[in-house]
Amino acid sequence: MSVDWVRAAETLVCEVLDDHAADVDRTGKIPAAHFDALAERGFYGFPLSEGMSPDILIDTAATIISGCLATGFVWAQHLGALRAVAFSPDAALRERFLPRMLAGTYRCGVSWAAARANPTLFAEPVADGFLLTGTAPFITGWDYIDAVATAVRVHASGTESVATLLIPIHDTAALTATRLPLTAADASATVALRFTESFVPDSTLISIKPVDESAPNPLSDWINGALSLGILIRINRYLASQPIDATPYRAQLASLRTKYATALGNPALTHSLRAEISQAALTAAAAAVVTTGSRSTLTHTPAEQLMREATFALVCTTRTPIKSTLLQAFTPTVES
C-alpha cells in the first residue's frame, strides 16, 4: 500500500520537528532524534518509493522544511545524493551504498558548485582513484553525515570532464573543514571543505561526463523551490496564530503553489515563480515582525527567526535568473 507522504510529513512536523525548531535555532545543534525520526519513517528513501511524483516530492520536502529549516536543509542534501547514486551506471556502487542510503543509515551531503562554472575543486586521475585538490565552498550537514556526493573537475588526455564522487568523509585524509556561520539554519553545520591531494578511490565514482553534458537537472532546479515554499508555509502557520487576518497570506500561498505546479519543465517560469515565492516569504515575515511588535527585536524569537529564514531563502539554492528577478522586484520606481 502506498504511503501518503505529505500527510506523514505533516505528522512528523507536529510530533517531532515544530516544537524543537526554536531550540535548534538558539543552540545551533540538531538533535539526533530528528534524523532518526526521518529515517524510521522512511523519508531518506521516499523519493524512490512506489507512486512518487514531482508534486508529492516537493510538497513533502516543503512540509518537512516548514517544521525545522536546519533539519530539513541537511536532510534535503541527502535526496540529491540519493538520486545521483540511484542513477549511477555502476551497479557495484549502487549495491554497496543504495540500500543504506534508502534506510537512512548512511547519510549524505552534496557539493555540486565546485566543478562547473569557475571550478574550485579538481581531480587528478591516478592509479585506483583520484587525487583531489581545491575547495568545495558549501557543504551542509558536516556534523551529521557519512559522505558527500561531490562534483569535481577532471582534466585528462586534453579533455575536461565533471566527475561525481561519493566521498566518505571519515575515511578520507587531508581534508580541512571550516565552519561557516549562517544567519539562518546555522545548526546545519555548513562548512567550506579544502582538499590537499586527498586520495579518493575509483570505487566511489558515481559518474563522469564531459563538461558540456553536466548542466544542472531542470527537475532539481524545480524541486529546490521546496526551500522557499517550506519557509512560506512556516510563516503562514505563525501568522495564523497572531491577531491579524491571515486569510490573504493563506490564499497567496495556495495560489503560488498552484502556479508552481505548472512550471515543471519550464526553467524560465520556474525561476520567475521561485523569485515570487521568495519575495512573498519576505513580505509575510515582515508582517510577522510588525504584528509581533517590539518583541520581534529580540534575538531567537519566532518572528525574528522567520525574518532571518525568509532572507536566507532569497539567495540559498538560487540561480542568476532568480536573483535578477528579485532585484528587479526590489528596485524602487520613482515618479518623475
mmCIF file of C-alpha atoms in Angstrom:
data_model
loop_
_atom_site.group_PDB
_atom_site.id
_atom_site.type_symbol
_atom_site.label_atom_id
_atom_site.label_comp_id
_atom_site.label_asym_id
_atom_site.label_seq_id
_atom_site.Cartn_x
_atom_site.Cartn_y
_atom_site.Cartn_z
ATOM 1 C CA MET A 1 0.000 0.000 0.000
ATOM 2 C CA SER A 2 1.379 3.411 -0.969
ATOM 3 C CA VAL A 3 2.166 5.960 1.737
ATOM 4 C CA ASP A 4 0.578 9.396 1.914
ATOM 5 C CA TRP A 5 3.950 11.100 2.224
ATOM 6 C CA VAL A 6 2.629 14.638 2.616
ATOM 7 C CA ARG A 7 0.346 13.588 5.471
ATOM 8 C CA ALA A 8 3.218 11.617 7.013
ATOM 9 C CA ALA A 9 5.409 14.726 6.796
ATOM 10 C CA GLU A 10 2.716 16.818 8.489
ATOM 11 C CA THR A 11 2.594 14.274 11.305
ATOM 12 C CA LEU A 12 6.385 14.370 11.660
ATOM 13 C CA VAL A 13 6.306 18.171 11.859
ATOM 14 C CA CYS A 14 3.600 18.058 14.524
ATOM 15 C CA GLU A 15 5.127 15.264 16.605
ATOM 16 C CA VAL A 16 8.858 15.961 16.299
ATOM 17 C CA LEU A 17 10.131 18.988 14.415
ATOM 18 C CA ASP A 18 7.979 22.021 15.130
ATOM 19 C CA ASP A 19 8.264 22.026 18.918
ATOM 20 C CA HIS A 20 12.075 21.918 18.779
ATOM 21 C CA ALA A 21 12.764 24.316 15.888
ATOM 22 C CA ALA A 22 13.300 27.308 18.180
ATOM 23 C CA ASP A 23 15.795 25.379 20.331
ATOM 24 C CA VAL A 24 17.641 24.229 17.210
ATOM 25 C CA ASP A 25 17.924 27.845 16.087
ATOM 26 C CA ARG A 26 19.039 29.032 19.532
ATOM 27 C CA THR A 27 21.565 26.278 20.298
ATOM 28 C CA GLY A 28 22.944 25.680 16.819
ATOM 29 C CA LYS A 29 22.532 21.919 17.224
ATOM 30 C CA ILE A 30 20.068 19.493 15.628
ATOM 31 C CA PRO A 31 19.014 16.601 17.891
ATOM 32 C CA ALA A 32 19.934 13.181 16.551
ATOM 33 C CA ALA A 33 16.295 12.265 17.165
ATOM 34 C CA HIS A 34 15.257 14.460 14.236
ATOM 35 C CA PHE A 35 17.301 12.481 11.732
ATOM 36 C CA ASP A 36 16.442 9.175 13.368
ATOM 37 C CA ALA A 37 12.736 10.006 13.052
ATOM 38 C CA LEU A 38 13.196 10.863 9.368
ATOM 39 C CA ALA A 39 14.930 7.517 8.841
ATOM 40 C CA GLU A 40 12.439 5.467 10.866
ATOM 41 C CA ARG A 41 9.524 6.936 8.917
ATOM 42 C CA GLY A 42 11.130 6.294 5.528
ATOM 43 C CA PHE A 43 11.919 9.852 4.460
ATOM 44 C CA TYR A 44 15.549 9.213 3.486
ATOM 45 C CA GLY A 45 14.444 6.910 0.696
ATOM 46 C CA PHE A 46 10.944 8.157 -0.067
ATOM 47 C CA PRO A 47 11.740 9.728 -3.494
ATOM 48 C CA LEU A 48 12.240 6.217 -4.889
ATOM 49 C CA SER A 49 9.035 4.822 -3.394
ATOM 50 C CA GLU A 50 6.087 3.487 -5.378
ATOM 51 C CA GLY A 51 3.790 6.120 -6.870
ATOM 52 C CA MET A 52 6.195 9.016 -6.347
ATOM 53 C CA SER A 53 5.583 12.157 -8.414
ATOM 54 C CA PRO A 54 7.267 15.564 -8.543
ATOM 55 C CA ASP A 55 4.287 17.158 -6.794
ATOM 56 C CA ILE A 56 4.380 14.663 -3.917
ATOM 57 C CA LEU A 57 8.140 15.077 -3.675
ATOM 58 C CA ILE A 58 8.111 18.869 -3.439
ATOM 59 C CA ASP A 59 5.098 19.046 -1.111
ATOM 60 C CA THR A 60 6.674 16.503 1.230
ATOM 61 C CA ALA A 61 10.030 18.304 1.215
ATOM 62 C CA ALA A 62 8.422 21.721 1.747
ATOM 63 C CA THR A 63 6.386 20.360 4.660
ATOM 64 C CA ILE A 64 9.459 18.947 6.408
ATOM 65 C CA ILE A 65 11.386 22.179 5.840
ATOM 66 C CA SER A 66 8.444 24.090 7.328
ATOM 67 C CA GLY A 67 8.886 22.103 10.536
ATOM 68 C CA CYS A 68 12.559 22.913 11.113
ATOM 69 C CA LEU A 69 14.636 24.666 8.464
ATOM 70 C CA ALA A 70 18.014 23.406 9.689
ATOM 71 C CA THR A 71 16.843 19.781 9.881
ATOM 72 C CA GLY A 72 15.125 19.957 6.509
ATOM 73 C CA PHE A 73 18.112 21.669 4.916
ATOM 74 C CA VAL A 74 20.506 18.907 5.995
ATOM 75 C CA TRP A 75 18.080 16.114 5.072
ATOM 76 C CA ALA A 76 17.340 17.584 1.631
ATOM 77 C CA GLN A 77 21.009 17.314 0.652
ATOM 78 C CA HIS A 78 20.741 13.558 1.087
ATOM 79 C CA LEU A 79 17.978 13.397 -1.518
ATOM 80 C CA GLY A 80 20.312 14.865 -4.135
ATOM 81 C CA ALA A 81 22.979 12.299 -3.321
ATOM 82 C CA LEU A 82 20.372 9.525 -3.344
ATOM 83 C CA ARG A 83 19.256 10.427 -6.846
ATOM 84 C CA ALA A 84 22.859 10.538 -8.111
ATOM 85 C CA VAL A 85 23.668 7.087 -6.710
ATOM 86 C CA ALA A 86 20.353 5.554 -7.786
ATOM 87 C CA PHE A 87 21.018 6.503 -11.412
ATOM 88 C CA SER A 88 24.730 5.684 -11.425
ATOM 89 C CA PRO A 89 25.762 3.275 -14.185
ATOM 90 C CA ASP A 90 27.943 1.445 -11.637
ATOM 91 C CA ALA A 91 25.901 -1.493 -10.329
ATOM 92 C CA ALA A 92 28.513 -2.356 -7.686
ATOM 93 C CA LEU A 93 28.382 1.166 -6.258
ATOM 94 C CA ARG A 94 24.584 1.090 -6.203
ATOM 95 C CA GLU A 95 24.612 -2.277 -4.432
ATOM 96 C CA ARG A 96 27.154 -1.064 -1.885
ATOM 97 C CA PHE A 97 25.541 2.237 -0.914
ATOM 98 C CA LEU A 98 21.921 2.474 -2.060
ATOM 99 C CA PRO A 99 20.270 0.146 0.497
ATOM 100 C CA ARG A 100 21.852 2.049 3.403
ATOM 101 C CA MET A 101 21.050 5.414 1.846
ATOM 102 C CA LEU A 102 17.417 4.383 1.374
ATOM 103 C CA ALA A 103 17.247 3.295 5.008
ATOM 104 C CA GLY A 104 18.881 6.483 6.255
ATOM 105 C CA THR A 105 21.721 4.591 7.935
ATOM 106 C CA TYR A 106 24.243 6.104 5.502
ATOM 107 C CA ARG A 107 23.539 9.827 5.299
ATOM 108 C CA CYS A 108 24.979 12.118 2.681
ATOM 109 C CA GLY A 109 25.525 15.714 1.747
ATOM 110 C CA VAL A 110 26.229 17.177 -1.680
ATOM 111 C CA SER A 111 28.592 19.610 -3.335
ATOM 112 C CA TRP A 112 27.758 20.459 -6.942
ATOM 113 C CA ALA A 113 29.037 24.028 -7.282
ATOM 114 C CA ALA A 114 32.804 23.498 -7.317
ATOM 115 C CA ALA A 115 33.166 21.782 -10.699
ATOM 116 C CA ARG A 116 31.120 23.622 -13.292
ATOM 117 C CA ALA A 117 31.336 27.393 -13.855
ATOM 118 C CA ASN A 118 34.507 28.781 -12.262
ATOM 119 C CA PRO A 119 35.627 25.413 -10.842
ATOM 120 C CA THR A 120 37.441 25.348 -7.496
ATOM 121 C CA LEU A 121 37.849 21.600 -6.936
ATOM 122 C CA PHE A 122 39.998 19.472 -9.241
ATOM 123 C CA ALA A 123 40.694 15.747 -9.524
ATOM 124 C CA GLU A 124 43.805 14.191 -10.985
ATOM 125 C CA PRO A 125 43.356 10.587 -12.161
ATOM 126 C CA VAL A 126 45.900 8.274 -10.516
ATOM 127 C CA ALA A 127 46.204 4.543 -10.027
ATOM 128 C CA ASP A 128 42.980 3.192 -8.474
ATOM 129 C CA GLY A 129 41.408 6.587 -7.953
ATOM 130 C CA PHE A 130 41.782 10.362 -7.911
ATOM 131 C CA LEU A 131 43.809 12.977 -6.059
ATOM 132 C CA LEU A 132 41.592 15.931 -5.146
ATOM 133 C CA THR A 133 42.883 19.452 -4.663
ATOM 134 C CA GLY A 134 40.929 22.638 -4.083
ATOM 135 C CA THR A 135 37.835 23.751 -2.216
ATOM 136 C CA ALA A 136 34.175 22.810 -2.056
ATOM 137 C CA PRO A 137 32.722 26.146 -0.883
ATOM 138 C CA PHE A 138 29.484 24.945 0.747
ATOM 139 C CA ILE A 139 28.841 21.516 2.238
ATOM 140 C CA THR A 140 25.848 21.249 4.532
ATOM 141 C CA GLY A 141 25.459 18.724 7.343
ATOM 142 C CA TRP A 142 29.111 18.166 8.238
ATOM 143 C CA ASP A 143 28.358 17.065 11.803
ATOM 144 C CA TYR A 144 25.590 14.694 10.736
ATOM 145 C CA ILE A 145 26.669 12.890 7.550
ATOM 146 C CA ASP A 146 28.833 9.980 6.412
ATOM 147 C CA ALA A 147 29.681 11.018 2.854
ATOM 148 C CA VAL A 148 29.400 13.835 0.337
ATOM 149 C CA ALA A 149 28.368 13.393 -3.297
ATOM 150 C CA THR A 150 30.888 15.786 -4.809
ATOM 151 C CA ALA A 151 31.273 17.122 -8.328
ATOM 152 C CA VAL A 152 34.925 17.683 -9.293
ATOM 153 C CA ARG A 153 36.605 18.971 -12.452
ATOM 154 C CA VAL A 154 38.844 16.419 -14.175
ATOM 155 C CA HIS A 155 41.449 17.267 -16.796
ATOM 156 C CA ALA A 156 42.777 14.197 -18.581
ATOM 157 C CA SER A 157 44.002 13.458 -22.107
ATOM 158 C CA GLY A 158 43.303 17.030 -23.159
ATOM 159 C CA THR A 159 39.614 16.906 -22.239
ATOM 160 C CA GLU A 160 37.611 18.493 -19.418
ATOM 161 C CA SER A 161 35.096 16.374 -17.543
ATOM 162 C CA VAL A 162 32.985 16.540 -14.420
ATOM 163 C CA ALA A 163 33.197 13.512 -12.165
ATOM 164 C CA THR A 164 30.806 12.896 -9.283
ATOM 165 C CA LEU A 165 32.313 11.018 -6.355
ATOM 166 C CA LEU A 166 30.681 9.717 -3.186
ATOM 167 C CA ILE A 167 33.426 10.777 -0.780
ATOM 168 C CA PRO A 168 33.422 9.094 2.658
ATOM 169 C CA ILE A 169 34.349 11.990 4.913
ATOM 170 C CA HIS A 170 35.548 9.911 7.868
ATOM 171 C CA ASP A 171 37.861 7.745 5.730
ATOM 172 C CA THR A 172 39.416 10.433 3.518
ATOM 173 C CA ALA A 173 42.695 12.055 4.536
ATOM 174 C CA ALA A 174 43.904 15.633 4.042
ATOM 175 C CA LEU A 175 40.521 17.312 4.481
ATOM 176 C CA THR A 176 40.156 20.642 6.266
ATOM 177 C CA ALA A 177 36.625 21.746 7.170
ATOM 178 C CA THR A 178 35.971 25.366 8.121
ATOM 179 C CA ARG A 179 32.608 26.001 9.755
ATOM 180 C CA LEU A 180 30.600 28.787 8.096
ATOM 181 C CA PRO A 181 28.364 30.813 10.433
ATOM 182 C CA LEU A 182 24.958 31.190 8.788
ATOM 183 C CA THR A 183 22.322 33.799 9.579
ATOM 184 C CA ALA A 184 19.661 31.068 9.477
ATOM 185 C CA ALA A 185 19.847 27.275 9.655
ATOM 186 C CA ASP A 186 23.231 27.649 11.343
ATOM 187 C CA ALA A 187 22.672 24.314 13.069
ATOM 188 C CA SER A 188 23.008 22.702 9.635
ATOM 189 C CA ALA A 189 26.800 22.635 10.197
ATOM 190 C CA THR A 190 27.672 24.071 6.801
ATOM 191 C CA VAL A 191 31.392 24.125 6.027
ATOM 192 C CA ALA A 192 33.896 25.060 3.370
ATOM 193 C CA LEU A 193 35.960 21.942 2.687
ATOM 194 C CA ARG A 194 39.565 22.075 1.492
ATOM 195 C CA PHE A 195 41.200 19.064 -0.164
ATOM 196 C CA THR A 196 45.001 18.800 -0.233
ATOM 197 C CA GLU A 197 45.929 15.966 -2.584
ATOM 198 C CA SER A 198 43.255 13.873 -0.932
ATOM 199 C CA PHE A 199 43.053 10.362 -2.358
ATOM 200 C CA VAL A 200 39.589 9.077 -3.224
ATOM 201 C CA PRO A 201 39.272 5.521 -4.631
ATOM 202 C CA ASP A 202 37.648 4.992 -8.007
ATOM 203 C CA SER A 203 35.135 2.671 -6.325
ATOM 204 C CA THR A 204 33.371 5.856 -5.185
ATOM 205 C CA LEU A 205 32.907 7.168 -8.745
ATOM 206 C CA ILE A 206 29.194 7.765 -9.339
ATOM 207 C CA SER A 207 29.534 9.098 -12.881
ATOM 208 C CA ILE A 208 31.784 11.092 -15.183
ATOM 209 C CA LYS A 209 30.595 13.274 -18.059
ATOM 210 C CA PRO A 210 32.022 15.890 -20.420
ATOM 211 C CA VAL A 211 31.654 19.397 -19.060
ATOM 212 C CA ASP A 212 29.060 20.353 -21.673
ATOM 213 C CA GLU A 213 26.863 17.398 -20.600
ATOM 214 C CA SER A 214 26.948 18.168 -16.871
ATOM 215 C CA ALA A 215 24.461 21.024 -16.665
ATOM 216 C CA PRO A 216 22.125 21.084 -13.647
ATOM 217 C CA ASN A 217 18.982 18.984 -13.954
ATOM 218 C CA PRO A 218 15.860 21.166 -14.544
ATOM 219 C CA LEU A 219 13.845 18.891 -12.232
ATOM 220 C CA SER A 220 16.343 19.516 -9.411
ATOM 221 C CA ASP A 221 16.054 23.244 -10.019
ATOM 222 C CA TRP A 222 12.261 22.984 -9.655
ATOM 223 C CA ILE A 223 12.487 20.758 -6.563
ATOM 224 C CA ASN A 224 14.810 23.290 -4.919
ATOM 225 C CA GLY A 225 11.807 25.604 -4.738
ATOM 226 C CA ALA A 226 10.780 23.492 -1.726
ATOM 227 C CA LEU A 227 13.064 25.617 0.450
ATOM 228 C CA SER A 228 11.228 28.912 -0.029
ATOM 229 C CA LEU A 229 7.848 27.134 -0.119
ATOM 230 C CA GLY A 230 8.612 25.481 3.206
ATOM 231 C CA ILE A 231 9.613 28.769 4.799
ATOM 232 C CA LEU A 232 6.477 30.435 3.460
ATOM 233 C CA ILE A 233 4.366 27.595 4.929
ATOM 234 C CA ARG A 234 6.009 28.080 8.336
ATOM 235 C CA ILE A 235 5.419 31.831 8.260
ATOM 236 C CA ASN A 236 1.768 31.253 7.374
ATOM 237 C CA ARG A 237 1.448 28.905 10.325
ATOM 238 C CA TYR A 238 2.807 31.621 12.617
ATOM 239 C CA LEU A 239 0.566 34.337 11.164
ATOM 240 C CA ALA A 240 -2.479 32.128 11.744
ATOM 241 C CA SER A 241 -1.686 32.232 15.465
ATOM 242 C CA GLN A 242 -1.482 36.029 15.559
ATOM 243 C CA PRO A 243 -4.250 38.633 15.995
ATOM 244 C CA ILE A 244 -4.423 39.528 12.307
ATOM 245 C CA ASP A 245 -6.422 38.303 9.353
ATOM 246 C CA ALA A 246 -4.128 35.649 7.864
ATOM 247 C CA THR A 247 -6.566 34.760 5.075
ATOM 248 C CA PRO A 248 -4.790 36.784 2.344
ATOM 249 C CA TYR A 249 -1.478 35.101 3.166
ATOM 250 C CA ARG A 250 -3.029 31.613 3.007
ATOM 251 C CA ALA A 251 -4.647 32.498 -0.316
ATOM 252 C CA GLN A 252 -1.347 33.754 -1.696
ATOM 253 C CA LEU A 253 0.450 30.567 -0.616
ATOM 254 C CA ALA A 254 -2.206 28.379 -2.245
ATOM 255 C CA SER A 255 -2.104 30.419 -5.449
ATOM 256 C CA LEU A 256 1.683 30.295 -5.684
ATOM 257 C CA ARG A 257 1.761 26.544 -5.093
ATOM 258 C CA THR A 258 -0.867 26.003 -7.796
ATOM 259 C CA LYS A 259 1.052 28.139 -10.286
ATOM 260 C CA TYR A 260 4.338 26.469 -9.366
ATOM 261 C CA ALA A 261 2.976 23.064 -10.351
ATOM 262 C CA THR A 262 2.643 24.356 -13.920
ATOM 263 C CA ALA A 263 6.313 25.432 -14.022
ATOM 264 C CA LEU A 264 7.737 21.895 -14.001
ATOM 265 C CA GLY A 265 9.858 21.508 -17.129
ATOM 266 C CA ASN A 266 9.836 25.255 -17.829
ATOM 267 C CA PRO A 267 13.079 26.757 -16.433
ATOM 268 C CA ALA A 268 12.114 30.377 -17.118
ATOM 269 C CA LEU A 269 8.777 30.034 -15.333
ATOM 270 C CA THR A 270 10.409 28.043 -12.522
ATOM 271 C CA HIS A 271 12.902 30.849 -11.903
ATOM 272 C CA SER A 272 10.235 33.538 -12.082
ATOM 273 C CA LEU A 273 7.944 31.780 -9.613
ATOM 274 C CA ARG A 274 10.764 30.874 -7.241
ATOM 275 C CA ALA A 275 11.563 34.577 -7.082
ATOM 276 C CA GLU A 276 7.908 35.362 -6.436
ATOM 277 C CA ILE A 277 7.692 32.766 -3.653
ATOM 278 C CA SER A 278 10.849 34.093 -2.004
ATOM 279 C CA GLN A 279 9.520 37.646 -2.158
ATOM 280 C CA ALA A 280 6.194 36.503 -0.698
ATOM 281 C CA ALA A 281 8.054 34.831 2.188
ATOM 282 C CA LEU A 282 9.980 38.016 2.903
ATOM 283 C CA THR A 283 6.806 40.117 2.876
ATOM 284 C CA ALA A 284 4.964 37.639 5.105
ATOM 285 C CA ALA A 285 7.905 37.562 7.521
ATOM 286 C CA ALA A 286 7.817 41.363 7.682
ATOM 287 C CA ALA A 287 4.122 41.128 8.553
ATOM 288 C CA ALA A 288 5.033 38.652 11.298
ATOM 289 C CA VAL A 289 7.559 41.117 12.714
ATOM 290 C CA VAL A 290 5.091 44.008 12.640
ATOM 291 C CA THR A 291 2.198 42.095 14.194
ATOM 292 C CA THR A 292 4.504 40.746 16.904
ATOM 293 C CA GLY A 293 5.767 44.219 17.720
ATOM 294 C CA SER A 294 8.847 45.130 19.718
ATOM 295 C CA ARG A 295 9.336 41.562 20.970
ATOM 296 C CA SER A 296 10.491 40.682 17.465
ATOM 297 C CA THR A 297 13.614 42.803 18.005
ATOM 298 C CA LEU A 298 14.823 40.185 20.486
ATOM 299 C CA THR A 299 17.138 37.553 19.028
ATOM 300 C CA HIS A 300 15.868 33.995 18.577
ATOM 301 C CA THR A 301 12.238 34.959 18.986
ATOM 302 C CA PRO A 302 9.754 33.450 16.495
ATOM 303 C CA ALA A 303 9.212 36.469 14.229
ATOM 304 C CA GLU A 304 12.901 37.383 14.251
ATOM 305 C CA GLN A 305 13.804 33.819 13.298
ATOM 306 C CA LEU A 306 11.247 33.850 10.478
ATOM 307 C CA MET A 307 12.702 37.062 9.071
ATOM 308 C CA ARG A 308 16.186 35.557 9.031
ATOM 309 C CA GLU A 309 14.873 32.406 7.367
ATOM 310 C CA ALA A 310 12.987 34.399 4.725
ATOM 311 C CA THR A 311 16.171 36.336 3.970
ATOM 312 C CA PHE A 312 18.044 33.029 3.724
ATOM 313 C CA ALA A 313 15.544 31.852 1.106
ATOM 314 C CA LEU A 314 16.286 34.866 -1.100
ATOM 315 C CA VAL A 315 19.720 33.532 -2.001
ATOM 316 C CA CYS A 316 20.025 29.896 -0.924
ATOM 317 C CA THR A 317 19.914 27.388 -3.837
ATOM 318 C CA THR A 318 19.040 30.241 -6.220
ATOM 319 C CA ARG A 319 20.426 30.993 -9.670
ATOM 320 C CA THR A 320 21.236 34.192 -11.525
ATOM 321 C CA PRO A 321 17.792 34.500 -13.220
ATOM 322 C CA ILE A 322 16.080 34.238 -9.809
ATOM 323 C CA LYS A 323 18.342 36.883 -8.299
ATOM 324 C CA SER A 324 17.844 39.170 -11.292
ATOM 325 C CA THR A 325 14.070 38.877 -11.000
ATOM 326 C CA LEU A 326 14.217 39.632 -7.282
ATOM 327 C CA LEU A 327 16.460 42.637 -7.783
ATOM 328 C CA GLN A 328 14.065 43.983 -10.385
ATOM 329 C CA ALA A 329 11.152 43.482 -7.985
ATOM 330 C CA PHE A 330 13.027 45.271 -5.195
ATOM 331 C CA THR A 331 14.128 48.216 -7.361
ATOM 332 C CA PRO A 332 12.004 51.254 -6.448
ATOM 333 C CA THR A 333 10.060 53.082 -9.122
ATOM 334 C CA VAL A 334 10.408 56.810 -8.727
ATOM 335 C CA GLU A 335 7.888 59.039 -10.408
ATOM 336 C CA SER A 336 9.428 61.991 -12.184
#
